[in-house]
Short mmCIF file of C-alpha atoms in Angstrom, two decimals:
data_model
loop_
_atom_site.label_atom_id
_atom_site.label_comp_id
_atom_site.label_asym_id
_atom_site.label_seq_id
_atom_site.Cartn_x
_atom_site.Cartn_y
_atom_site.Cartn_z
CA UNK A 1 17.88 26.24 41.80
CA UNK A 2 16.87 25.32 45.37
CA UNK A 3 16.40 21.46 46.77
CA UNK A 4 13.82 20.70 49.40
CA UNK A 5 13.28 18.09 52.03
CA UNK A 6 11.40 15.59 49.71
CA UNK A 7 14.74 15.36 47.54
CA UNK A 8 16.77 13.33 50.33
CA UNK A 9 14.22 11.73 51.63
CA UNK A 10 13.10 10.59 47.84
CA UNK A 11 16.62 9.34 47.61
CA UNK A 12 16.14 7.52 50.93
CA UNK A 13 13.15 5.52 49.77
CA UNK A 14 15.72 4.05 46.95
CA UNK A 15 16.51 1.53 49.81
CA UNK A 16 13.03 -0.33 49.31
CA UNK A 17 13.60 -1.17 45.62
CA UNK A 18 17.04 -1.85 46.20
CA UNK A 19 16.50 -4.23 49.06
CA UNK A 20 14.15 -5.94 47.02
CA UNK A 21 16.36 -6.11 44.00
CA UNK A 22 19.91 -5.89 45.42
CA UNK A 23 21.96 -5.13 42.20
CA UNK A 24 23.98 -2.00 40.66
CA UNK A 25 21.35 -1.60 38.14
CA UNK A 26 18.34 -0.77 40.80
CA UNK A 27 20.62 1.61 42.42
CA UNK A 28 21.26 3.71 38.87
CA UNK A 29 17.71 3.50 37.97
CA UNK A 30 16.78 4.89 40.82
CA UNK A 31 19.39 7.60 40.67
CA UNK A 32 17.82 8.39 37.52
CA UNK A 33 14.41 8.32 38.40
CA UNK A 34 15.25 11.06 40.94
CA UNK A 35 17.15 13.45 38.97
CA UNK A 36 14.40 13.08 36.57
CA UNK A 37 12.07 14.18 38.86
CA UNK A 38 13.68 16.75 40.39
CA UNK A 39 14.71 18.04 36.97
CA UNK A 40 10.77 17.94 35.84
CA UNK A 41 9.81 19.74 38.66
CA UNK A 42 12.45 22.65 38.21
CA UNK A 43 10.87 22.65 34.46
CA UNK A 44 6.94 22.77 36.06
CA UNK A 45 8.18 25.82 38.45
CA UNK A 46 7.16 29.31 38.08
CA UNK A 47 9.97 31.30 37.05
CA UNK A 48 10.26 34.34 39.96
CA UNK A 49 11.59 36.93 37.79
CA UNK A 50 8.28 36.74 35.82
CA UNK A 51 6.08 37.74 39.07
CA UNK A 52 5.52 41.54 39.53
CA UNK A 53 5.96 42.15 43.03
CA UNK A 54 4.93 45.82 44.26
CA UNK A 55 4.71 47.28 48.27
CA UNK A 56 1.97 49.07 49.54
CA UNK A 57 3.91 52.55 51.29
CA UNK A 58 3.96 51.25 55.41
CA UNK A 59 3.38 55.04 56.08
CA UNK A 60 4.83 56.11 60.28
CA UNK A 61 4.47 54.46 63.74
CA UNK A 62 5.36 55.65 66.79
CA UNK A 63 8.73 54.11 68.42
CA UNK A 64 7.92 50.84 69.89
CA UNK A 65 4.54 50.32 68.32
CA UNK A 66 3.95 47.70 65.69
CA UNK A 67 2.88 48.65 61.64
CA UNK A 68 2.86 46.81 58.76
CA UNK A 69 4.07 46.18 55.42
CA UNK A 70 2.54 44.90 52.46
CA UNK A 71 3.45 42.96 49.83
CA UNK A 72 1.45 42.17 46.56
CA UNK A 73 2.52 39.13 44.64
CA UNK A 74 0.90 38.74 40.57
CA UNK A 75 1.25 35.55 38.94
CA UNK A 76 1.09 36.92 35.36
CA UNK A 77 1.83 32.88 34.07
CA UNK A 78 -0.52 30.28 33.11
CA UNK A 79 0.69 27.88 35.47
CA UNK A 80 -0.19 27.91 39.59
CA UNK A 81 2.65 29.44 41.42
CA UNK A 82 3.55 27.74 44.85
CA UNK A 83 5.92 29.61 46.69
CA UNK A 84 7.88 30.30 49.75
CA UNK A 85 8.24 34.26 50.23
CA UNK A 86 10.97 36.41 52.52
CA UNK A 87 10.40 40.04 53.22
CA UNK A 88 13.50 41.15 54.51
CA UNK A 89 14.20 44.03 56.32
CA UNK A 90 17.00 45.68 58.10
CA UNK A 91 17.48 44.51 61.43
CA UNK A 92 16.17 47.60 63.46
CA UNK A 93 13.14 46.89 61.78
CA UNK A 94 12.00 44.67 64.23
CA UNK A 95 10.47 42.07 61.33
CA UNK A 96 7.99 39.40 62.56
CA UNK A 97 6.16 36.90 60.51
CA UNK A 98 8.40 37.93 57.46
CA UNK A 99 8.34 34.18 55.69
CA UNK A 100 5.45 33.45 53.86
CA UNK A 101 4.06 30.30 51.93
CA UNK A 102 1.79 31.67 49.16
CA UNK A 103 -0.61 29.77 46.34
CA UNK A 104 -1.40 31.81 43.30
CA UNK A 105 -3.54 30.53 40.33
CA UNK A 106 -2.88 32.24 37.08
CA UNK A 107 -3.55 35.49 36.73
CA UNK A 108 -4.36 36.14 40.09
CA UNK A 109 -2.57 38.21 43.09
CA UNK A 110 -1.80 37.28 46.95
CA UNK A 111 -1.16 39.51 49.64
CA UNK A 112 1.39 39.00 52.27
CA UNK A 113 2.07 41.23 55.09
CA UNK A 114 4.76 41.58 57.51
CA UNK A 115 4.64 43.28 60.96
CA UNK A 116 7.02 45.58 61.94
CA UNK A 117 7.83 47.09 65.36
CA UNK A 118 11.11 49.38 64.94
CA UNK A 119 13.52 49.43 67.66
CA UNK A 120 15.61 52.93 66.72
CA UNK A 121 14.08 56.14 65.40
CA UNK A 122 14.08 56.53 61.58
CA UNK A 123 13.44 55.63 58.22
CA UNK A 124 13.51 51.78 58.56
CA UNK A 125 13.98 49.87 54.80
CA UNK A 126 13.32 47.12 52.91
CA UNK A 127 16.24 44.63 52.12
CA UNK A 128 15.43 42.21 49.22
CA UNK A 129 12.63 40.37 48.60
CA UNK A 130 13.49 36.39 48.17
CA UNK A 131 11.24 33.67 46.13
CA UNK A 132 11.20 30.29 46.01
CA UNK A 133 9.34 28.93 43.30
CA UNK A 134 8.74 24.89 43.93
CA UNK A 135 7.35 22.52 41.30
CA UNK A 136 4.25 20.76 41.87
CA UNK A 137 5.95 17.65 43.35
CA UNK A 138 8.04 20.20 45.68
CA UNK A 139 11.33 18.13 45.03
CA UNK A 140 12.82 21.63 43.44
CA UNK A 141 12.35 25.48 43.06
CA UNK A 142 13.94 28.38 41.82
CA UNK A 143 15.36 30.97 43.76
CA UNK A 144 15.26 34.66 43.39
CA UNK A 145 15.73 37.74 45.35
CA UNK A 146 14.41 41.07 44.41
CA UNK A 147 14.75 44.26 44.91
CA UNK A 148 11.27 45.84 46.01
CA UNK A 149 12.31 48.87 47.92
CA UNK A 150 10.07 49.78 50.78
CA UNK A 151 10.36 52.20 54.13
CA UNK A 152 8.62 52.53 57.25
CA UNK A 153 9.35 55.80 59.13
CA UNK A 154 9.61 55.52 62.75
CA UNK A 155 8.74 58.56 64.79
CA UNK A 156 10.01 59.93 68.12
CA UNK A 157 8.09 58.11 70.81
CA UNK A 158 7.02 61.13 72.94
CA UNK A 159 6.90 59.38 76.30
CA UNK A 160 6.87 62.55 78.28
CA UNK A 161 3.44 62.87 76.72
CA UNK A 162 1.97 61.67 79.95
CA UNK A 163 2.88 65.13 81.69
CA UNK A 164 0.90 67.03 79.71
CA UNK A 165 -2.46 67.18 81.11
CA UNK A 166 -1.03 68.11 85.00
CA UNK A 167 0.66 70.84 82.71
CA UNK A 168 -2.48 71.99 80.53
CA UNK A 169 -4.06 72.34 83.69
CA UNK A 170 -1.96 75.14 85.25
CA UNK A 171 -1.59 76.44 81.92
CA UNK A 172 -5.86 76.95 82.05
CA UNK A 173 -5.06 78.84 85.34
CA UNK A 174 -2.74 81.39 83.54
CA UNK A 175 -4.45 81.81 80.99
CA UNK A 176 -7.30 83.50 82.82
CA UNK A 177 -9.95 80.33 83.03
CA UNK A 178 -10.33 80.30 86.49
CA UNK A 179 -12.33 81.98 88.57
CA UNK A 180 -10.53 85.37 88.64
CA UNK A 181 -8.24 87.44 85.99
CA UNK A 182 -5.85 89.85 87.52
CA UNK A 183 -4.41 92.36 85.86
CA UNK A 184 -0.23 92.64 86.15
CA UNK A 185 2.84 92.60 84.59
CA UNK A 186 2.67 90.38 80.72
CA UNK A 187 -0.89 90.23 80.29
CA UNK A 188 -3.24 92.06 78.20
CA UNK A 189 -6.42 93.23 78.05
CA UNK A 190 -8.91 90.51 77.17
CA UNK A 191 -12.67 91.24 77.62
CA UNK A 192 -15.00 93.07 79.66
CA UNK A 193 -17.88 91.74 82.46
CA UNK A 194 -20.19 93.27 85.34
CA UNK A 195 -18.37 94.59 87.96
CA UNK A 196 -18.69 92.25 91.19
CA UNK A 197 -17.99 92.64 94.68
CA UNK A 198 -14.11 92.49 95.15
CA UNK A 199 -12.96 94.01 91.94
CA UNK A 200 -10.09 95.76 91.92
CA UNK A 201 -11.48 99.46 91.21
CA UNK A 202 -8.67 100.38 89.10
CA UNK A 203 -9.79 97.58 86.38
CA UNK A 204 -13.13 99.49 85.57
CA UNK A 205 -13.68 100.64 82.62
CA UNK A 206 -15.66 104.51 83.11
CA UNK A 207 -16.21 104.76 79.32
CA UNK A 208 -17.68 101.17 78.54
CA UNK A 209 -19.73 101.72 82.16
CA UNK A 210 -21.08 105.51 80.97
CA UNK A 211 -22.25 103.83 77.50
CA UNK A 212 -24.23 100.49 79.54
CA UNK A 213 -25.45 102.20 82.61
CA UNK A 214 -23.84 100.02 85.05
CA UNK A 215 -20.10 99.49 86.34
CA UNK A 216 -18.07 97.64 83.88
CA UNK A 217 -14.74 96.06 84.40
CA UNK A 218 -11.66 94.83 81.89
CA UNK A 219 -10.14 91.55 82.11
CA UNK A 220 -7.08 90.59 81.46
CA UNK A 221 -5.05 87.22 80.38
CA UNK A 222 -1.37 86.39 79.82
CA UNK A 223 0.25 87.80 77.02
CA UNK A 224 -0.23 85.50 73.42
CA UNK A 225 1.40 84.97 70.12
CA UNK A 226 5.20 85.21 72.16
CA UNK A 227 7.86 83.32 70.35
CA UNK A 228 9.34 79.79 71.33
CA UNK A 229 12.33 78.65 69.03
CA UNK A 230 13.82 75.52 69.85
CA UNK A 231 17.30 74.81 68.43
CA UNK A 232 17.92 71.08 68.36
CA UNK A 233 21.91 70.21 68.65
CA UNK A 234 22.57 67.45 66.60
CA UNK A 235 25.91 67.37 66.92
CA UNK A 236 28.79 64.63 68.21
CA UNK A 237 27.66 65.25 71.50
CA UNK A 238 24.10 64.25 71.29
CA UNK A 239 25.52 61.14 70.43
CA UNK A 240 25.98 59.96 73.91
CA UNK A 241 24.33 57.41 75.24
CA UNK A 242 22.22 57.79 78.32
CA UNK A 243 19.85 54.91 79.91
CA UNK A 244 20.97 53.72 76.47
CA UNK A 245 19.21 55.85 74.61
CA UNK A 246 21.22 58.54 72.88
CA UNK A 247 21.12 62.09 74.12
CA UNK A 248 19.38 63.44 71.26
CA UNK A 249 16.30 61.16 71.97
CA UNK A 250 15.58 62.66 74.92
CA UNK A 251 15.96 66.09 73.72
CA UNK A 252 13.62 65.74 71.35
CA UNK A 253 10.88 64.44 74.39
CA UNK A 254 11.99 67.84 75.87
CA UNK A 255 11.20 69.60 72.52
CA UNK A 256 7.60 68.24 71.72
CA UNK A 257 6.40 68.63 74.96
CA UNK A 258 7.57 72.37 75.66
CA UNK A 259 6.07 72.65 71.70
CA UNK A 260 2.90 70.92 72.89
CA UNK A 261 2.40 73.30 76.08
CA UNK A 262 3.01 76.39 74.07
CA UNK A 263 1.63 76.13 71.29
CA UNK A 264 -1.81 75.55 73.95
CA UNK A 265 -1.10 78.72 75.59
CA UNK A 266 -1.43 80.31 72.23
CA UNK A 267 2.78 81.07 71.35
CA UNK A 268 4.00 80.13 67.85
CA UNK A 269 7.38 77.86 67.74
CA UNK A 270 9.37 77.38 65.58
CA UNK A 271 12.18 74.57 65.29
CA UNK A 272 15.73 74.35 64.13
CA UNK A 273 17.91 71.08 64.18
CA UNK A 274 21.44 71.10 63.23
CA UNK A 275 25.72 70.95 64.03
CA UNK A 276 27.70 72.62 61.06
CA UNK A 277 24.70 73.18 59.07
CA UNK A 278 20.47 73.22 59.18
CA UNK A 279 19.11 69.45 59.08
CA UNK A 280 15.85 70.22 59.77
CA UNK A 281 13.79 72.92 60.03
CA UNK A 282 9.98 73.67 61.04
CA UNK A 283 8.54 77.08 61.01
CA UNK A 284 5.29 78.65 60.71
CA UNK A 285 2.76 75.59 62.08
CA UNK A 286 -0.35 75.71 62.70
CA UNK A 287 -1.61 74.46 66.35
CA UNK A 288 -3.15 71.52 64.69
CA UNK A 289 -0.32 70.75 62.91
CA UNK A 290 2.84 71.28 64.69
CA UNK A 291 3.41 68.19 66.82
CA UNK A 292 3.01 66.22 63.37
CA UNK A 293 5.41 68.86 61.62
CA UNK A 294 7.70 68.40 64.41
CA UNK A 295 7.67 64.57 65.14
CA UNK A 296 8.46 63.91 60.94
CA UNK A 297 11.23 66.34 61.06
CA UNK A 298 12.69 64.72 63.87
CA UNK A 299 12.45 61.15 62.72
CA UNK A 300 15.06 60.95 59.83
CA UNK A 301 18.03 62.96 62.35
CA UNK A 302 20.84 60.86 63.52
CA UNK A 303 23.47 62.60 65.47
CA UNK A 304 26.35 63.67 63.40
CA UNK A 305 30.10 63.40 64.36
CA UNK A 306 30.87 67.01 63.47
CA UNK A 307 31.48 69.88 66.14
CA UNK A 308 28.34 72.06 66.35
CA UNK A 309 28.74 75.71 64.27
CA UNK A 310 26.39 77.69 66.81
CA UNK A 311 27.87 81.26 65.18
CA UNK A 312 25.51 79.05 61.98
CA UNK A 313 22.91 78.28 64.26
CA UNK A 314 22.33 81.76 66.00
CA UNK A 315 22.51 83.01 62.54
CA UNK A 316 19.88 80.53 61.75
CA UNK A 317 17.93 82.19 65.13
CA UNK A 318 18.02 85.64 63.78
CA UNK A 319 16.52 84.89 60.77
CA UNK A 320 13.31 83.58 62.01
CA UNK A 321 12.38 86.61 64.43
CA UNK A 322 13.95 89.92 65.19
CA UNK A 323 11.73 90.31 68.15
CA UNK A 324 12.39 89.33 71.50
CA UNK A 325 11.47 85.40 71.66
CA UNK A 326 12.57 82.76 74.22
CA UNK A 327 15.35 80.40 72.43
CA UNK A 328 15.56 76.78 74.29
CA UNK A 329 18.72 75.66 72.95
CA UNK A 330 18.58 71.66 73.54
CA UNK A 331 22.31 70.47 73.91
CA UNK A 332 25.05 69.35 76.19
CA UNK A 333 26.51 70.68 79.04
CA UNK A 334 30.03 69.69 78.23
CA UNK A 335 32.46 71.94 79.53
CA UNK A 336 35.08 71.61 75.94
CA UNK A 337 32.04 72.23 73.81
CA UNK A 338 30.65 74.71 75.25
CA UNK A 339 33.32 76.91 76.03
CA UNK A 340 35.16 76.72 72.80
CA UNK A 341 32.07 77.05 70.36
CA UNK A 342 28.97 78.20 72.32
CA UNK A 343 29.98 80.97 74.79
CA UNK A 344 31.39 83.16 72.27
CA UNK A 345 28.01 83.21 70.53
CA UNK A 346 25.95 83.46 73.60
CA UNK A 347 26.55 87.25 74.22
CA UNK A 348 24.68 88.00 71.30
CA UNK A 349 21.71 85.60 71.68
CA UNK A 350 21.15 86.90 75.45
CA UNK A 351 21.19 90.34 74.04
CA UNK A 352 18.18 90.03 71.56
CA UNK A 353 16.48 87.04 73.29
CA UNK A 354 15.58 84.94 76.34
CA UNK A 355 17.73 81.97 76.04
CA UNK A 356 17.33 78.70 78.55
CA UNK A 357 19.54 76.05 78.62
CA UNK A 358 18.72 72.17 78.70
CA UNK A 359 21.24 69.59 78.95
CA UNK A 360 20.29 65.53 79.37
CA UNK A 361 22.55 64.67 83.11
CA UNK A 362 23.60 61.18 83.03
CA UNK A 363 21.89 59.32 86.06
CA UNK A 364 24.77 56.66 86.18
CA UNK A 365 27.21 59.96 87.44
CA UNK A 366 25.29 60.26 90.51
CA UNK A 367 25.19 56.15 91.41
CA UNK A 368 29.16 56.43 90.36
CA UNK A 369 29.74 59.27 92.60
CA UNK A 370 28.09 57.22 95.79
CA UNK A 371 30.53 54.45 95.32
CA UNK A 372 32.88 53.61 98.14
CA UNK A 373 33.19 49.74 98.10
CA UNK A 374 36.47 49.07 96.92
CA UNK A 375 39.43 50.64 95.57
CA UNK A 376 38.15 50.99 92.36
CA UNK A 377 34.63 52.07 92.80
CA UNK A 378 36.29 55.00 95.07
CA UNK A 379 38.50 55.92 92.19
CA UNK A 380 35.22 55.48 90.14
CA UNK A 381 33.22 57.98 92.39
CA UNK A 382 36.33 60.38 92.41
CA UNK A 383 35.93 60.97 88.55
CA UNK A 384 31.96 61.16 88.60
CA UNK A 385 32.47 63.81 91.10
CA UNK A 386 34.65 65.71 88.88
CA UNK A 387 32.95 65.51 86.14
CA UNK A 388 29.45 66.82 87.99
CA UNK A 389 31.68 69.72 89.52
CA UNK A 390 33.03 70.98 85.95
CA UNK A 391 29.71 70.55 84.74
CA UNK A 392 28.34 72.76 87.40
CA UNK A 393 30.99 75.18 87.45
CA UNK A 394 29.84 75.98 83.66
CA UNK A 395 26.45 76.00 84.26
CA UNK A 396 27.06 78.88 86.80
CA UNK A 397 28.88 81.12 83.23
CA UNK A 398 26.26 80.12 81.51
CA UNK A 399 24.00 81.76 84.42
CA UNK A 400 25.75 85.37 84.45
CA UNK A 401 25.89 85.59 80.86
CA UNK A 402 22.30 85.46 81.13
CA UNK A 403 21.01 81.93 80.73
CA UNK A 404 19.25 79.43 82.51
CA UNK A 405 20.55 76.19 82.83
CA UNK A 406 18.49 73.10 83.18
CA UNK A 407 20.56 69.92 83.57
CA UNK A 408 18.38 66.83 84.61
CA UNK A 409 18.03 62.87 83.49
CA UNK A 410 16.21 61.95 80.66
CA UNK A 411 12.54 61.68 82.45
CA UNK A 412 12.94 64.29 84.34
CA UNK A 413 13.98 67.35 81.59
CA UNK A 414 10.70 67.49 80.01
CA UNK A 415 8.63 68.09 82.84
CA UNK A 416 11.77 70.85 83.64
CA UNK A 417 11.95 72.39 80.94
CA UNK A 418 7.73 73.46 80.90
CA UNK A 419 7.66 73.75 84.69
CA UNK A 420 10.12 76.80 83.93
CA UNK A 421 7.83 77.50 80.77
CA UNK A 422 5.43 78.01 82.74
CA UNK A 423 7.14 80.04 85.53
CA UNK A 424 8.24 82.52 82.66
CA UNK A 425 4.82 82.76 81.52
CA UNK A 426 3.12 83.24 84.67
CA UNK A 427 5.89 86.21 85.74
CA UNK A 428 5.41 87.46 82.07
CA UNK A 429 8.46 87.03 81.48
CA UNK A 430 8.27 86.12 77.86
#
């Protein structure tokens, strides 16, 4: 049972019959006339647990854009239902507009929506559904919540999305669209044209030129169809917050735009998320479909206060390709984790494979270690300092066990992490 506004303020107009008639009686009377009414206007309301109450699915959206969610109300009674309607939803949600005031004759259905506009990454769900049935005086209601489950998923935001046309653009000049193709170390042979004036000699082709009559020469174009396998740590330290986002956020802006670039330039990757075990895994995607493979395996992974198994995870490596591929792993540069679980299982990933480094550097070291204000701030700078020198000093292990380190901030990784992509592919590296 739930009272309204009008049921005070009905009381409160008691004071007009019992100034007029100033006795016990008038003041009773009234008192019953009220509770009558009230109690007549519980009996007139539509009973909630007799609507049938089903959600449209809210489907994905993009971190930080706004969907929807939507709610169909039946009124299976013979009586008009006038109601006030919640749509909760978990916080994160970001719910606007979730209170609704709904008329439904009999037999008929409403439509509410809600807008939503997530504020983390993830499957974002429903809390209860409440109902508050009022008579047709609107003195009284009933009151019911219900469960009506309901999840919107929201998806990594891929701000570093921005970069990729500069990068596309160099990538067309690699891959042979310009104006000239030379021949050299990683490319392959990849059609033949009329010799011109300044062609290298050695490029013509004397079989293809006895069979047309004229000079012929071969073309050539980076290599194709390499192998790009991105291993996503999910682990306690991409828990860390930086520009408060966590760590694992922006490593997964690294990942879909290195995925984005090479899967353009004609590569296949592959992705593997994980700490102690697999959490997600994406393999075999077509160009068309990997960035939307990718982006829903990446929505549902929170970062998991475990210790990462990387013996697992190379494991994991192996069993996608035996042939030489390059292996991005996407974690933290922290000295204790590193040495104690990942250089013992380096040695054998550098053997088979190309393997590159990326770490997410904390901006706020570099502001600490400029400090020199007070006491404090100087003790402040001291540790920042430190802390940048021990992660340095590992980055140079990492680098003559055979890996390359990339440690930058959060908007500056991405654009990293293809720029050396790129350098790899251009050098033939891959």
């Amino acid at each position: 049972m739930a009272l309204t506004g009008r049921a005070p303020l009905a009381i409160l107009l008691g004071i007009v019959p019992v100034l007029i008639w100033p006795t016990g009686s008038t003041v009773l009377t009234w008192w019953a006339v009220v509770v009558l009414a009230v109690g007549l206007d519980l009996a007139l309301a539509v009973g909630p647990g007799r609507l049938v109450l089903e959600r449209r699915p809210s489907g994905q959206v993009r971190l930080g854009e706004v969907g929807e969610s939507t709610l169909l109300l039946t009124n299976p009674t013979r009586r008009r239902l006038r109601a006030e309607v919640r749509d909760a939803w978990q916080p994160s949600a970001g719910a606007a507009g979730e209170r609704h005031t709904v008329s439904v004759r009999a037999g008929e259905r409403a439509r509410v929506t809600t807008r939503l506009t997530p504020t983390r990454r993830g499957d974002r769900r429903a809390d209860r559904v409440t109902v508050r049935s009022l008579g047709p005086l609107g003195l009284a209601g009933r009151q019911r919540s219900l469960d009506v489950p309901g999840v919107i998923r929201a998806l990594p935001p891929f701000t570093s999305r921005k970069h990729l046309p500069s990068r596309l653009a160099t990538l067309r000049q690699l891959d042979g669209r310009s104006a000239v193709r030379v021949r050299g170390q990683g490319t392959e042979f990849d059609s033949l044209r009329d010799y011109v004036a300044g062609d290298d000699v050695r490029s013509i082709d004397w079989r293809a030129t006895a069979r047309r009559g004229g000079v012929v020469v071969r073309t050539w174009q980076p290599e194709r169809d390499r192998r790009v396998i991105l291993v996503l740590d999910t682990s306690r330290t991409s828990a860390g917050r930086v520009d408060d986002s966590p760590r694992l956020d922006a490593s997964m802006d690294a990942a879909l735009l290195l995925a984005a670039l090479a899967s353009r330039a004609g590569d296949r990757v592959d992705l593997l998320a994980g700490d102690r075990v697999v959490r997600a895994r994406v393999t075999g995607a077509s160009r068309t479909e990997l960035l939307g493979d990718l982006v829903t395996a990446m929505a549902p992974l929170e970062p998991a206060l475990l210790e990462a198994d990387w013996s697992a995870l190379a494991g994991a490596v192996g069993g996608l390709s035996r042939r030489r591929s390059l292996v991005v792993l996407l974690t933290s540069l922290e000295p204790a984790a590193v040495e104690e679980s990942l250089l013992p299982t380096l040695a054998t990933l550098t053997r088979h494979h190309r393997v590159v480094l990326a770490s997410v550097a904390d901006p706020e070291l570099a502001r600490m270690g400029r400090g020199r204000d007070s006491v404090e701030t100087v003790y402040d700078a001291a540790a920042a300092q430190r802390t940048t020198a021990l992660r340095e000093r590992t980055g140079e292990v990492l680098g003559r066990l055979g890996v390359h380190v990339l440690d930058a901030p959060p908007a500056d990784l991405p654009v990293a992490l293809t720029d050396h992509y790129l350098l790899l592919k251009s050098r033939g590296l891959l």
